[in-house]
JSON list of C-alpha atoms in Angstrom, two decimals:
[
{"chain": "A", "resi": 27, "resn": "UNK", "atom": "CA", "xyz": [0.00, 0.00, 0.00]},
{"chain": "A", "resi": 28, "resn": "UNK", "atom": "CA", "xyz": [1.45, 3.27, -1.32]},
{"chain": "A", "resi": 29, "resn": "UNK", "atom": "CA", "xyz": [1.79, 5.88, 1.35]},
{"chain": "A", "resi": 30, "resn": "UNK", "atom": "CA", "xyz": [2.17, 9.69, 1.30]},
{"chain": "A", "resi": 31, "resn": "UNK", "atom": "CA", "xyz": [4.16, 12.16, 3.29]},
{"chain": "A", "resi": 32, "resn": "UNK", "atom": "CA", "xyz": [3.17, 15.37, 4.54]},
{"chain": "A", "resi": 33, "resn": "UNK", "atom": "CA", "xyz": [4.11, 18.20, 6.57]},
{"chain": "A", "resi": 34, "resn": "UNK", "atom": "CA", "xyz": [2.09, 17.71, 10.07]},
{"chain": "A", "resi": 35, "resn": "UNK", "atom": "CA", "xyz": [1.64, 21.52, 10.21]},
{"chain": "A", "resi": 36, "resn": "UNK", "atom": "CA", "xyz": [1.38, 24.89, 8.30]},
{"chain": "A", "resi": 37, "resn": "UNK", "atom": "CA", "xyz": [0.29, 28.27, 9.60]},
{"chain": "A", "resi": 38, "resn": "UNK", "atom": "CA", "xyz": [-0.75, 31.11, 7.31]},
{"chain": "A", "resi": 39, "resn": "UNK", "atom": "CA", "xyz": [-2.54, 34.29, 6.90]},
{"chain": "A", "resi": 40, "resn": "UNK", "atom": "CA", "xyz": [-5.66, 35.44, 5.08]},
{"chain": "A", "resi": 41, "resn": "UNK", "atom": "CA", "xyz": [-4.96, 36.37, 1.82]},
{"chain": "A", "resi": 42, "resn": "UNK", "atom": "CA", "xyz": [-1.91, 34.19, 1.63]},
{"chain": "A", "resi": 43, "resn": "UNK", "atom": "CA", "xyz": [-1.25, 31.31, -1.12]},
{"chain": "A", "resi": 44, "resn": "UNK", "atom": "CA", "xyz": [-0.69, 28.10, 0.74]},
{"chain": "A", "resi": 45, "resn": "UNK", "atom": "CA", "xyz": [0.82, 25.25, -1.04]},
{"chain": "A", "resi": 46, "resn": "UNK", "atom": "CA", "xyz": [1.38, 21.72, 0.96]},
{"chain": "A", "resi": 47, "resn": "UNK", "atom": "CA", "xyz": [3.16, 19.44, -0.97]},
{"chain": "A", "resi": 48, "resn": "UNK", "atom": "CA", "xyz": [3.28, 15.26, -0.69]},
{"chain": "A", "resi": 49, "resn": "UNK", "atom": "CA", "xyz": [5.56, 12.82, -1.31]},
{"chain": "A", "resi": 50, "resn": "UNK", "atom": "CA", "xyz": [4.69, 10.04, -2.61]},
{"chain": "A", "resi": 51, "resn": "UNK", "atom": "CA", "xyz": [8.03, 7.66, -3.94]},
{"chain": "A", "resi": 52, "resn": "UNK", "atom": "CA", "xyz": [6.54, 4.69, -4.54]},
{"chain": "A", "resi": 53, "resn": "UNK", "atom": "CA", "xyz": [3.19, 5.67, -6.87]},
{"chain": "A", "resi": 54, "resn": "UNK", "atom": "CA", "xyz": [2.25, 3.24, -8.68]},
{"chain": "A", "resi": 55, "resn": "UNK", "atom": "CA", "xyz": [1.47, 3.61, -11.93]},
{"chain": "A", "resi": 56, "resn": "UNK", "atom": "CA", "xyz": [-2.58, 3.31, -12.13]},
{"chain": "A", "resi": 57, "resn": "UNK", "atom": "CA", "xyz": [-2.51, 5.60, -8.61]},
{"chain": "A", "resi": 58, "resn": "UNK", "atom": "CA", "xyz": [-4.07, 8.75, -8.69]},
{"chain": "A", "resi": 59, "resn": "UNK", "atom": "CA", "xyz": [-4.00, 11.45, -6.39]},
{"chain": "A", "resi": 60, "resn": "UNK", "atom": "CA", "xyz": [-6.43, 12.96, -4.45]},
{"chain": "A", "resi": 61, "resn": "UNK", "atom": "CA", "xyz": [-7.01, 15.37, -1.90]},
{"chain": "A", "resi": 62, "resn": "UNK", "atom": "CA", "xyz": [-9.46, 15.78, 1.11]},
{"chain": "A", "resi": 63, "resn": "UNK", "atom": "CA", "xyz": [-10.25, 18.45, 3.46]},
{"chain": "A", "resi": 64, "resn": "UNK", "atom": "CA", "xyz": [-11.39, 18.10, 6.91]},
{"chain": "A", "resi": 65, "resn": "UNK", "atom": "CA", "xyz": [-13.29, 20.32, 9.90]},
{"chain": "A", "resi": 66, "resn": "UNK", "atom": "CA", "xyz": [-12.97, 19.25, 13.12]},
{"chain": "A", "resi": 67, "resn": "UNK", "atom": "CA", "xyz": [-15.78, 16.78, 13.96]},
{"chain": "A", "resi": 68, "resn": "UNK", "atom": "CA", "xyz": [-16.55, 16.56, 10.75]},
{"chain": "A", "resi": 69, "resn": "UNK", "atom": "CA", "xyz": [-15.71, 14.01, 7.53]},
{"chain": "A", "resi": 70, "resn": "UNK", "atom": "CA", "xyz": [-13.45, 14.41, 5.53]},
{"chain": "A", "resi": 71, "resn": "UNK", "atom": "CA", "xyz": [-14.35, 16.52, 1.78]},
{"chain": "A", "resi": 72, "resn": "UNK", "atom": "CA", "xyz": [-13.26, 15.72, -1.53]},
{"chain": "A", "resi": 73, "resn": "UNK", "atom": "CA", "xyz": [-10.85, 18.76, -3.03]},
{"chain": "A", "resi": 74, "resn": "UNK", "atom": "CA", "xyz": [-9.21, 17.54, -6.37]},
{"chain": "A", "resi": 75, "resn": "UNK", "atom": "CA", "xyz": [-8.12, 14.89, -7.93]},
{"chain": "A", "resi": 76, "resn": "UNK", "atom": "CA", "xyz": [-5.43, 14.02, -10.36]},
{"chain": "A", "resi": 77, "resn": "UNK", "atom": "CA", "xyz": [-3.44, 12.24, -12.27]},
{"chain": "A", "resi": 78, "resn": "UNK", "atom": "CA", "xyz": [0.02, 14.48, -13.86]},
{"chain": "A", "resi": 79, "resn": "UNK", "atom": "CA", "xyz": [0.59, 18.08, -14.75]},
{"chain": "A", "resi": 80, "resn": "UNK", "atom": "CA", "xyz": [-2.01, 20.67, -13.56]},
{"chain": "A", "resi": 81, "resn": "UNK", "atom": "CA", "xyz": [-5.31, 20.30, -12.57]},
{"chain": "A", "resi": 82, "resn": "UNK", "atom": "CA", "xyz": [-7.54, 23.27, -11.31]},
{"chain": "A", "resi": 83, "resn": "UNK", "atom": "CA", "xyz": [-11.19, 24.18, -10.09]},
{"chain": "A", "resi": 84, "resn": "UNK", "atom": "CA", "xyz": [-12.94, 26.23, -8.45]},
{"chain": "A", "resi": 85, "resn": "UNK", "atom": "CA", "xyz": [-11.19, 25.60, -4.96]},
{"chain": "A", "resi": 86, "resn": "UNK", "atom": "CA", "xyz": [-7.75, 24.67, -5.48]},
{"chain": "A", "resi": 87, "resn": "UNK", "atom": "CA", "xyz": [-5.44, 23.59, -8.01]},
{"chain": "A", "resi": 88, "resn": "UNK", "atom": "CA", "xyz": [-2.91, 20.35, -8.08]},
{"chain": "A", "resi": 89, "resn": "UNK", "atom": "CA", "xyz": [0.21, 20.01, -9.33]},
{"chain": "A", "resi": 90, "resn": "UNK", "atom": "CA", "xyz": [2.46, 17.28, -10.17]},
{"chain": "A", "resi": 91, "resn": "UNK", "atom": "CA", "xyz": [5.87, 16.80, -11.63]},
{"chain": "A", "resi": 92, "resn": "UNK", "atom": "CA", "xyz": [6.84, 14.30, -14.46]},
{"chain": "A", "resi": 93, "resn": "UNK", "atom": "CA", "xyz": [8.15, 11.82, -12.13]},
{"chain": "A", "resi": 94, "resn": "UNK", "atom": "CA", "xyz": [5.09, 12.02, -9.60]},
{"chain": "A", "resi": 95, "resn": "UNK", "atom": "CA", "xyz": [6.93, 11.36, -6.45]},
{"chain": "A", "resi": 96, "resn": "UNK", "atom": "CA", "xyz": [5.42, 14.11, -5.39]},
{"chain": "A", "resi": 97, "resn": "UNK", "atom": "CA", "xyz": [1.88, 16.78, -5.44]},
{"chain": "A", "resi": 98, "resn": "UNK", "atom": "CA", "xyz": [1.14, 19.72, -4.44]},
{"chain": "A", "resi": 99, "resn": "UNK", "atom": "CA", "xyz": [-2.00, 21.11, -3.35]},
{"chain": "A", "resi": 100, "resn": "UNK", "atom": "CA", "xyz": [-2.28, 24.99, -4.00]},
{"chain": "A", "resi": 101, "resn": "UNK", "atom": "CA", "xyz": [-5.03, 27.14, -2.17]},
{"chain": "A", "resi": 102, "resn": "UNK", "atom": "CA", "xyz": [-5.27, 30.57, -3.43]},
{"chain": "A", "resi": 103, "resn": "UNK", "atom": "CA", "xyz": [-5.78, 33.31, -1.29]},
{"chain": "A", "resi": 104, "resn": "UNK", "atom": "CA", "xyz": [-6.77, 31.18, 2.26]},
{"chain": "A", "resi": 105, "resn": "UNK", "atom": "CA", "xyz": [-9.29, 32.67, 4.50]},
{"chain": "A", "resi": 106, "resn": "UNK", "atom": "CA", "xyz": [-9.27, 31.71, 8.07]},
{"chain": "A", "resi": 107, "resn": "UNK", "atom": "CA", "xyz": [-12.58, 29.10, 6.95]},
{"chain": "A", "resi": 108, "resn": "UNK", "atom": "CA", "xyz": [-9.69, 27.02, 5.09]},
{"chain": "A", "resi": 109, "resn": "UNK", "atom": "CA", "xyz": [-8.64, 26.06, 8.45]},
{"chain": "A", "resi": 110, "resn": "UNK", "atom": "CA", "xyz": [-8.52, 22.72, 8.47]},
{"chain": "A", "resi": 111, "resn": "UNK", "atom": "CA", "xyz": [-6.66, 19.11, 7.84]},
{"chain": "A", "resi": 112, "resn": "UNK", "atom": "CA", "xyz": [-5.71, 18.38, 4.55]},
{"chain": "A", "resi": 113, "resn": "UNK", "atom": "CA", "xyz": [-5.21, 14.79, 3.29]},
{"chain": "A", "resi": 114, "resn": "UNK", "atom": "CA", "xyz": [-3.29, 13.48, 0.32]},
{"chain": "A", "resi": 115, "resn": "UNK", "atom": "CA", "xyz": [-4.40, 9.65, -1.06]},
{"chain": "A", "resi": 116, "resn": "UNK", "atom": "CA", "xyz": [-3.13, 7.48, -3.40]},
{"chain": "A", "resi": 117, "resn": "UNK", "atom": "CA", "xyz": [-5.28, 4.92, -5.71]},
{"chain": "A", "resi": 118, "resn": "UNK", "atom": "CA", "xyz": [-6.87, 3.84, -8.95]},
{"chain": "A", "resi": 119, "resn": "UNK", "atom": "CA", "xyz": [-10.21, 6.14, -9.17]},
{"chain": "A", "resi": 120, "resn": "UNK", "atom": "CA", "xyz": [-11.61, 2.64, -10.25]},
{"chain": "A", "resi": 121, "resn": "UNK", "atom": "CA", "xyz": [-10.57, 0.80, -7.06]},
{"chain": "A", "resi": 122, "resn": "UNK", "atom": "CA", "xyz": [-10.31, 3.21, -4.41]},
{"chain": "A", "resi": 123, "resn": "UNK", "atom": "CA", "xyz": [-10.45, 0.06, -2.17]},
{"chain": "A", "resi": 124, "resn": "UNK", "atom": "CA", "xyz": [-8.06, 0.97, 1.05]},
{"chain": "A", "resi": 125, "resn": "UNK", "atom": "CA", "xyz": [-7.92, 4.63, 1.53]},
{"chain": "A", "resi": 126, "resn": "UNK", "atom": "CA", "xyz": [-4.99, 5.47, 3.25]},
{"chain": "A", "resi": 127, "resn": "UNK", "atom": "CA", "xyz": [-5.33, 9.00, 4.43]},
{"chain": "A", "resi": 128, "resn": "UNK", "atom": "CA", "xyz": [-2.54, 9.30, 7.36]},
{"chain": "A", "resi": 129, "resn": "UNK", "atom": "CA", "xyz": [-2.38, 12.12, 9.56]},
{"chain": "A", "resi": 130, "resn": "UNK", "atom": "CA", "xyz": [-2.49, 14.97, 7.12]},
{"chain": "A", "resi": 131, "resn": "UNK", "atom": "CA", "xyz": [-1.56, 18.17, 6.68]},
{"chain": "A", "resi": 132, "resn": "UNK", "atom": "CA", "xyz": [-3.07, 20.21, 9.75]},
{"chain": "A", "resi": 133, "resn": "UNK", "atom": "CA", "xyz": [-3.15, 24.02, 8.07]},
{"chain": "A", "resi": 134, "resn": "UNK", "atom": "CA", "xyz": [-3.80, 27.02, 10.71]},
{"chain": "A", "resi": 135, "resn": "UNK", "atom": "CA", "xyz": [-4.84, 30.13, 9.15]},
{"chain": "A", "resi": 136, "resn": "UNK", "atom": "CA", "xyz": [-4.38, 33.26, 10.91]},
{"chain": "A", "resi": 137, "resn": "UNK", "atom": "CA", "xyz": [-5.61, 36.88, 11.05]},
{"chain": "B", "resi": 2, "resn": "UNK", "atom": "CA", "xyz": [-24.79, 17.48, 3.18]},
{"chain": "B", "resi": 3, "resn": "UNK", "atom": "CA", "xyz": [-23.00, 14.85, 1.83]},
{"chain": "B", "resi": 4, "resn": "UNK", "atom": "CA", "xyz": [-26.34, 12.84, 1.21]},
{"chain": "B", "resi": 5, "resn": "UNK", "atom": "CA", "xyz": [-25.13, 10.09, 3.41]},
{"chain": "B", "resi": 6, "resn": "UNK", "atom": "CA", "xyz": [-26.49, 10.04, 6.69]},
{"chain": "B", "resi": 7, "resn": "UNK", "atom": "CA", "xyz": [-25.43, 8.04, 10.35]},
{"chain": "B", "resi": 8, "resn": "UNK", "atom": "CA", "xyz": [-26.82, 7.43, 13.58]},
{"chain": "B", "resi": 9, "resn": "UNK", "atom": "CA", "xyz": [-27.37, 7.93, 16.30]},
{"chain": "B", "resi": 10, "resn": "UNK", "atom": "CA", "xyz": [-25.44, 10.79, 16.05]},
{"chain": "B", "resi": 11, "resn": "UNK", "atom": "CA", "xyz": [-23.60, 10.44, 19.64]},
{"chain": "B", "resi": 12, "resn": "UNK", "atom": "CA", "xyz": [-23.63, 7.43, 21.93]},
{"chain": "B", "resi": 13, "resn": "UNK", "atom": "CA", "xyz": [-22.15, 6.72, 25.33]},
{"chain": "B", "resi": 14, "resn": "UNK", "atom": "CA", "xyz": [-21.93, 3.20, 26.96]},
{"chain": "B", "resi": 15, "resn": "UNK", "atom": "CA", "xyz": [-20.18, 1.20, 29.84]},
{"chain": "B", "resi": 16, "resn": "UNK", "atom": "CA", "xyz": [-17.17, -1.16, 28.75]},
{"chain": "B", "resi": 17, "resn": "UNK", "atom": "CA", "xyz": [-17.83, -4.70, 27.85]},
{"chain": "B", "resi": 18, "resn": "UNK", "atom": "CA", "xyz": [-20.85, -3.71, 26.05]},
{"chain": "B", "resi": 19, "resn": "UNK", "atom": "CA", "xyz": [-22.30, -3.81, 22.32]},
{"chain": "B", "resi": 20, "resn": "UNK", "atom": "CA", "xyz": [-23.49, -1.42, 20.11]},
{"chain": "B", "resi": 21, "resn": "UNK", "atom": "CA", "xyz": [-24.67, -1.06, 16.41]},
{"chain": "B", "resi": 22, "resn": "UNK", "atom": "CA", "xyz": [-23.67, 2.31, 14.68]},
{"chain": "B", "resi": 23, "resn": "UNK", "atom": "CA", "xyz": [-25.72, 2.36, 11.15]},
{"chain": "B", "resi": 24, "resn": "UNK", "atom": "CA", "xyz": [-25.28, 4.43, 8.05]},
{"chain": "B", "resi": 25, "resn": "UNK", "atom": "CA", "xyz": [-27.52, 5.45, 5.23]},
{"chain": "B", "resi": 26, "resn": "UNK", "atom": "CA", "xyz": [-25.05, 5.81, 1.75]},
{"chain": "B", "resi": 27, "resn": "UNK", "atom": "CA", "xyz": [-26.01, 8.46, -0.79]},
{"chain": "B", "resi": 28, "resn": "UNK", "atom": "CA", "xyz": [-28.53, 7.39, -3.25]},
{"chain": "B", "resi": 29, "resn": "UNK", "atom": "CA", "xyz": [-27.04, 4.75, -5.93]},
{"chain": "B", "resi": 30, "resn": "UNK", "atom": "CA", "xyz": [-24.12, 4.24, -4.62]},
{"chain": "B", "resi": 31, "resn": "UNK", "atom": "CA", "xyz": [-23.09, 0.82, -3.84]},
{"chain": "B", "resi": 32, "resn": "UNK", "atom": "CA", "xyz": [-20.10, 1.26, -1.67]},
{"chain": "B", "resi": 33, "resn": "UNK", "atom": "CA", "xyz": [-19.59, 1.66, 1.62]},
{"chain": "B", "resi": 34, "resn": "UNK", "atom": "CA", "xyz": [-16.76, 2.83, 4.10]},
{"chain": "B", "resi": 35, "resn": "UNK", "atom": "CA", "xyz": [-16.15, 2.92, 7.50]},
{"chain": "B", "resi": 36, "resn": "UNK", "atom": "CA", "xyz": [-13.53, 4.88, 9.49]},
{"chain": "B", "resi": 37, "resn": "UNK", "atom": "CA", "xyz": [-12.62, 5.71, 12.72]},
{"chain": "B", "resi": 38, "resn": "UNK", "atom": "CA", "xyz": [-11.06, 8.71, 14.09]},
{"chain": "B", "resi": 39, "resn": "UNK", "atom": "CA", "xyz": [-9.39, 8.46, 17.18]},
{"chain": "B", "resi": 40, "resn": "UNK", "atom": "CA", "xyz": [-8.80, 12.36, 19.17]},
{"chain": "B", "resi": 41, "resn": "UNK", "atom": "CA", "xyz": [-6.70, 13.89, 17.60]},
{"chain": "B", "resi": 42, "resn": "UNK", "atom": "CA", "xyz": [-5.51, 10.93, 14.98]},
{"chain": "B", "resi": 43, "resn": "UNK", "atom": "CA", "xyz": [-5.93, 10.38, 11.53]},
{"chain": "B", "resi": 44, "resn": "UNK", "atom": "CA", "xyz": [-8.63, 8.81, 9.82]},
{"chain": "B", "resi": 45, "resn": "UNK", "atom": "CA", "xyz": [-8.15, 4.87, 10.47]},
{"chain": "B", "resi": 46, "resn": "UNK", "atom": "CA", "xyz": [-9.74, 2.28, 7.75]},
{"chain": "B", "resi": 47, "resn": "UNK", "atom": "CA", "xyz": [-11.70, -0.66, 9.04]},
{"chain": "B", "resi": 48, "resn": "UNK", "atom": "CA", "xyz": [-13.83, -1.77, 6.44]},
{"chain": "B", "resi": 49, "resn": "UNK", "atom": "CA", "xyz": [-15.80, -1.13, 2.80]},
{"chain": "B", "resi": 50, "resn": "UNK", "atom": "CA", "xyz": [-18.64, -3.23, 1.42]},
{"chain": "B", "resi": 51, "resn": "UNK", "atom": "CA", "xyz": [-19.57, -3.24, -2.25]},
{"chain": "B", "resi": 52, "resn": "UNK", "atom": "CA", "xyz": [-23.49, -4.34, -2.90]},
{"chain": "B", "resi": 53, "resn": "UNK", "atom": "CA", "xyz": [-23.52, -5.99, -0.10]},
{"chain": "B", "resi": 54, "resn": "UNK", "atom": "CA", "xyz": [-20.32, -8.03, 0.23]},
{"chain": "B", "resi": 55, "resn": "UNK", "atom": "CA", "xyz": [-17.43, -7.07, 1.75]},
{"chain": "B", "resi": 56, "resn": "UNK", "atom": "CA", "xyz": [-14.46, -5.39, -0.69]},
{"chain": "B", "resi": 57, "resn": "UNK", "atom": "CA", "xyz": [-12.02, -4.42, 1.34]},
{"chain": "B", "resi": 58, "resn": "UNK", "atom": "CA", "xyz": [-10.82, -4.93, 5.06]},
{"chain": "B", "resi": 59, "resn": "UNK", "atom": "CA", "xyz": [-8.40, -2.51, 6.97]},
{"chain": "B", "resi": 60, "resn": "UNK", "atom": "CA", "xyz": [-7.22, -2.05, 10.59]},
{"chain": "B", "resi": 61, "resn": "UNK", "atom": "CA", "xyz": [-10.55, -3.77, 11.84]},
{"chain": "B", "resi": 62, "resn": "UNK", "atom": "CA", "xyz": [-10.57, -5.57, 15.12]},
{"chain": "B", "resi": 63, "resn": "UNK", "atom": "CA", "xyz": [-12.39, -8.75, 15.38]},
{"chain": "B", "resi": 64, "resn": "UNK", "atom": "CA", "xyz": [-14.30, -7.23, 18.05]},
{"chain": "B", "resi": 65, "resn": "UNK", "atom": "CA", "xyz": [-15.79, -5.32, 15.50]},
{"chain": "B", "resi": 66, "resn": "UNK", "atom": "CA", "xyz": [-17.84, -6.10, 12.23]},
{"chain": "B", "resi": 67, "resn": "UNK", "atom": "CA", "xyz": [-19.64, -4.70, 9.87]},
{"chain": "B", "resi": 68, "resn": "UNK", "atom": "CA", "xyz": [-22.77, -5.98, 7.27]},
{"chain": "B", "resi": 69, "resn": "UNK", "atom": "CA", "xyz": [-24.23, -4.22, 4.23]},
{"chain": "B", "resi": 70, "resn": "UNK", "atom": "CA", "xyz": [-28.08, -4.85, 3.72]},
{"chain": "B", "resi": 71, "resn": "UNK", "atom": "CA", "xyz": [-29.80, -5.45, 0.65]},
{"chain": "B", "resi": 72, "resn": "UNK", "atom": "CA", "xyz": [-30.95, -1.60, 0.51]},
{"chain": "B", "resi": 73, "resn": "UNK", "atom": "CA", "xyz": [-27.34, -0.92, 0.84]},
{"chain": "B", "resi": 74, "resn": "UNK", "atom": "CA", "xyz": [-27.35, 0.58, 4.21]},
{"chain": "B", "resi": 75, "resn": "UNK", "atom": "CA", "xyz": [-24.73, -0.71, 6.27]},
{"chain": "B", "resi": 76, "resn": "UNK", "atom": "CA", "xyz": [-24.16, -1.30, 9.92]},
{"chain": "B", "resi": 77, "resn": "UNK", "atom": "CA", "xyz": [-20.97, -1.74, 12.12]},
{"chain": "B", "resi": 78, "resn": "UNK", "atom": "CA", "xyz": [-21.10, -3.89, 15.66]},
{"chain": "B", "resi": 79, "resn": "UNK", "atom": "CA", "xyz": [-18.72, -2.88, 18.12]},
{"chain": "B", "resi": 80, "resn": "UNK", "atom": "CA", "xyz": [-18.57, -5.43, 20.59]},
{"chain": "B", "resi": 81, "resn": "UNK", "atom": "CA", "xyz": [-16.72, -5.92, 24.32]},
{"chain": "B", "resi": 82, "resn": "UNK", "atom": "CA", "xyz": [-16.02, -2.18, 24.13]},
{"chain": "B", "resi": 83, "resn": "UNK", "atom": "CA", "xyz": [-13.25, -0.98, 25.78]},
{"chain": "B", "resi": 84, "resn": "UNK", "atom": "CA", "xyz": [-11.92, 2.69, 26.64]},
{"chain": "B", "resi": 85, "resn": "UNK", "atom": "CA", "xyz": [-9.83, 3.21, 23.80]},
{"chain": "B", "resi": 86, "resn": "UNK", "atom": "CA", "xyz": [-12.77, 2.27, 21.20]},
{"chain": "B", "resi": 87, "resn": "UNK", "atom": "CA", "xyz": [-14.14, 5.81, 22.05]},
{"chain": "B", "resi": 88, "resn": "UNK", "atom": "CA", "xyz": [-13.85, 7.71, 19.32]},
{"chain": "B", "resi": 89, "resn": "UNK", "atom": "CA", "xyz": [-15.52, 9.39, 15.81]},
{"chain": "B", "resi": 90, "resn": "UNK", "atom": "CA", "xyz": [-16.76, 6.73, 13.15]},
{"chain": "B", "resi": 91, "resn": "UNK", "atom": "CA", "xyz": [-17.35, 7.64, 9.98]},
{"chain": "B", "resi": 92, "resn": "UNK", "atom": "CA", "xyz": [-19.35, 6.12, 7.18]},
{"chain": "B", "resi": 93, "resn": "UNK", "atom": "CA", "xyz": [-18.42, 7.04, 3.48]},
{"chain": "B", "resi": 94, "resn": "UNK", "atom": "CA", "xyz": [-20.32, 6.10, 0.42]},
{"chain": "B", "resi": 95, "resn": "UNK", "atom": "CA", "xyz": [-19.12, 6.12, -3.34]},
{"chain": "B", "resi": 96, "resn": "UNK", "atom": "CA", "xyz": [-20.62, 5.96, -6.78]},
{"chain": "B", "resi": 97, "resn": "UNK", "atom": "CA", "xyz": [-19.51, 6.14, -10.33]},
{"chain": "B", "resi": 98, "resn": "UNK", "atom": "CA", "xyz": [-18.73, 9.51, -9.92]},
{"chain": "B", "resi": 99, "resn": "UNK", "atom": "CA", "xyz": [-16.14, 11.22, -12.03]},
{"chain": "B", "resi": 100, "resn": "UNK", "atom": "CA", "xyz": [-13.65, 10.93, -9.40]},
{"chain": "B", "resi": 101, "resn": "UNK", "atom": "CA", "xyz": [-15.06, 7.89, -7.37]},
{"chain": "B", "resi": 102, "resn": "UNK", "atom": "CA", "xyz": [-14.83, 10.14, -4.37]},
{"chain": "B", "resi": 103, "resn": "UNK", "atom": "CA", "xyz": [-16.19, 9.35, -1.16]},
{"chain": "B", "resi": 104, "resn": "UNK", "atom": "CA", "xyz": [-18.62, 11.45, 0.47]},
{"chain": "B", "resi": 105, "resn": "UNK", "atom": "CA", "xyz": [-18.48, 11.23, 4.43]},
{"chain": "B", "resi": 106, "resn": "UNK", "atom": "CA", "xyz": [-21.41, 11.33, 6.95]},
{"chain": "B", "resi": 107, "resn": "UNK", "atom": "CA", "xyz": [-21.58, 13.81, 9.95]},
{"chain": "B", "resi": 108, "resn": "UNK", "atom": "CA", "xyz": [-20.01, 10.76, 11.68]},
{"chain": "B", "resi": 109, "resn": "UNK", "atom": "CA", "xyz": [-20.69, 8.77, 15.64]},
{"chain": "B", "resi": 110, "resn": "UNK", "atom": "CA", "xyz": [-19.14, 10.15, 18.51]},
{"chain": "B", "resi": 111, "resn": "UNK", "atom": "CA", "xyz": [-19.00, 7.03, 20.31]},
{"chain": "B", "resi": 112, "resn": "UNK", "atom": "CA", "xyz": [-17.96, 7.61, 24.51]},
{"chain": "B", "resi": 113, "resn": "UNK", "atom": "CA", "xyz": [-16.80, 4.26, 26.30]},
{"chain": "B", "resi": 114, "resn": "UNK", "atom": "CA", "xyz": [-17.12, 5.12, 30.24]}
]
C-alpha cells in the first residue's frame, strides 16, 4: 500500500497562497492522487483529484511533476474558513479500495 | 450534506458492552466505508462493502464487524467495548462519480465510560 508524506503543520494568513506538498516515492502507476479536506468533527471533503501536470477548479489547483513522487495542493488566497486538515491519497479512481489518508496536513490560518 | 447520513449521532456506553452504529449511503451508490477517528488521529480504515459483500478490510478488530443490507445501508457492531474504542466513526459512500470520491457522513461520537 502506497503511502504519502506530509508536513504535520502549516500556519498562514488570510490572503496568503498556501501550497502543501506530498511525497509520494513509490506511486504506482494506475494511482491517482487525491485530496481531502477536513473540519474538526466533521468528515473528511473531496478537493481535487489528479493524475500528472495541472489540474484546477474552483477551490484549489494540483500540481504534479513528471516523475510524480510528489503533489502539491495549492489554495489561493486562504481565508481563516480554510482552516482545516488536509489529506493526500493514493489509488486507482476505479478501485479506491483501502484509503490510506494518514495524519495529514493540519493548516492554521491566521488573522 | 454529503447525502449520506449516520446514527445515532452520539452514543455513550459502559465497557464490555455492544453497540450497532448504522449508516444510510447516498442514493445509488453501492459502496460503503467505514472509518474511525481516534482524538486527535488520523482517519483509520476498518472496512468497505460493495453491494452488499465485503471489498475491502483494513485495521478492523475482530471485536468489531460490519454488514451491508440489501438496501445498501450498512451497519458496524462494536462489541466488548473498551476505553480506547471511544472515538468518531465515519461512514463514506461512493458511486460512479467522475472521481469515485467518497462522500463522508456527519459521523458517531461514540464515549466508552
Amino acid at each position: 500500500l502506497a503511502k504519502t508524506t506530509q508536513p504535520i503543520s502549516m500556519d498562514s494568513y488570510e490572503g496568503q497562497e498556501v501550497n502543501i506538498t506530498c511525497s509520494h516515492n513509490n506511486i504506482a502507476t494506475n494511482d491517482y492522487i487525491t485530496w481531502y479536506q477536513q473540519f474538526p468533527s466533521q468528515g473528511p471533503r473531496f478537493i481535487i483529484q489528479g493524475y500528472k501536470t495541472k489540474v484546477t477548479n474552483e477551490v484549489a489547483s494540483l500540481f504534479i511533476p513528471a516523475d510524480r513522487k510528489s503533489s502539491t495542493l495549492s489554495l489561493p488566497r486562504v481565508s481563516l474558513s480554510d482552516t482545516a486538515v488536509y489529506y493526500c491519497l493514493l489509488g486507482p479512481p476505479n478501485n479506491f479500495n483501502k484509503f490510506y489518508f494518514g495524519s495529514g496536513t493540519k493548516l492554521n490560518v491566521k488573522p | 450534506d454529503s447525502g449520506v447520513t449516520q446514527t445515532p449521532k452520539h452514543l455513550i456506553t459502559a465497557t464490555g458492552q455492544r453497540v450497532t452504529l448504522r449508516c444510510s449511503p447516498r442514493s445509488g451508490d453501492l459502496s460503503v466505508y467505514w472509518y474511525q477517528q481516534s482524538l486527535d488521529q488520523g482517519l483509520q480504515f476498518l472496512i468497505q462493502y460493495y453491494n452488499g459483500e465485503e471489498r475491502a478490510k483494513g485495521n478492523i478488530l475482530e471485536r468489531f464487524s460490519a454488514q451491508q443490507f440489501p438496501d445498501l445501508h450498512s451497519e458496524l457492531n462494536l462489541s466488548s467495548l473498551e476505553l480506547g474504542d471511544s472515538a468518531l466513526y465515519f461512514c463514506a459512500s461512493s458511486g460512479q462519480g467522475e472521481y469515485n470520491e467518497q462522500f463522508f457522513g456527519p459521523g458517531t461520537r461514540l464515549t466508552v465510560l
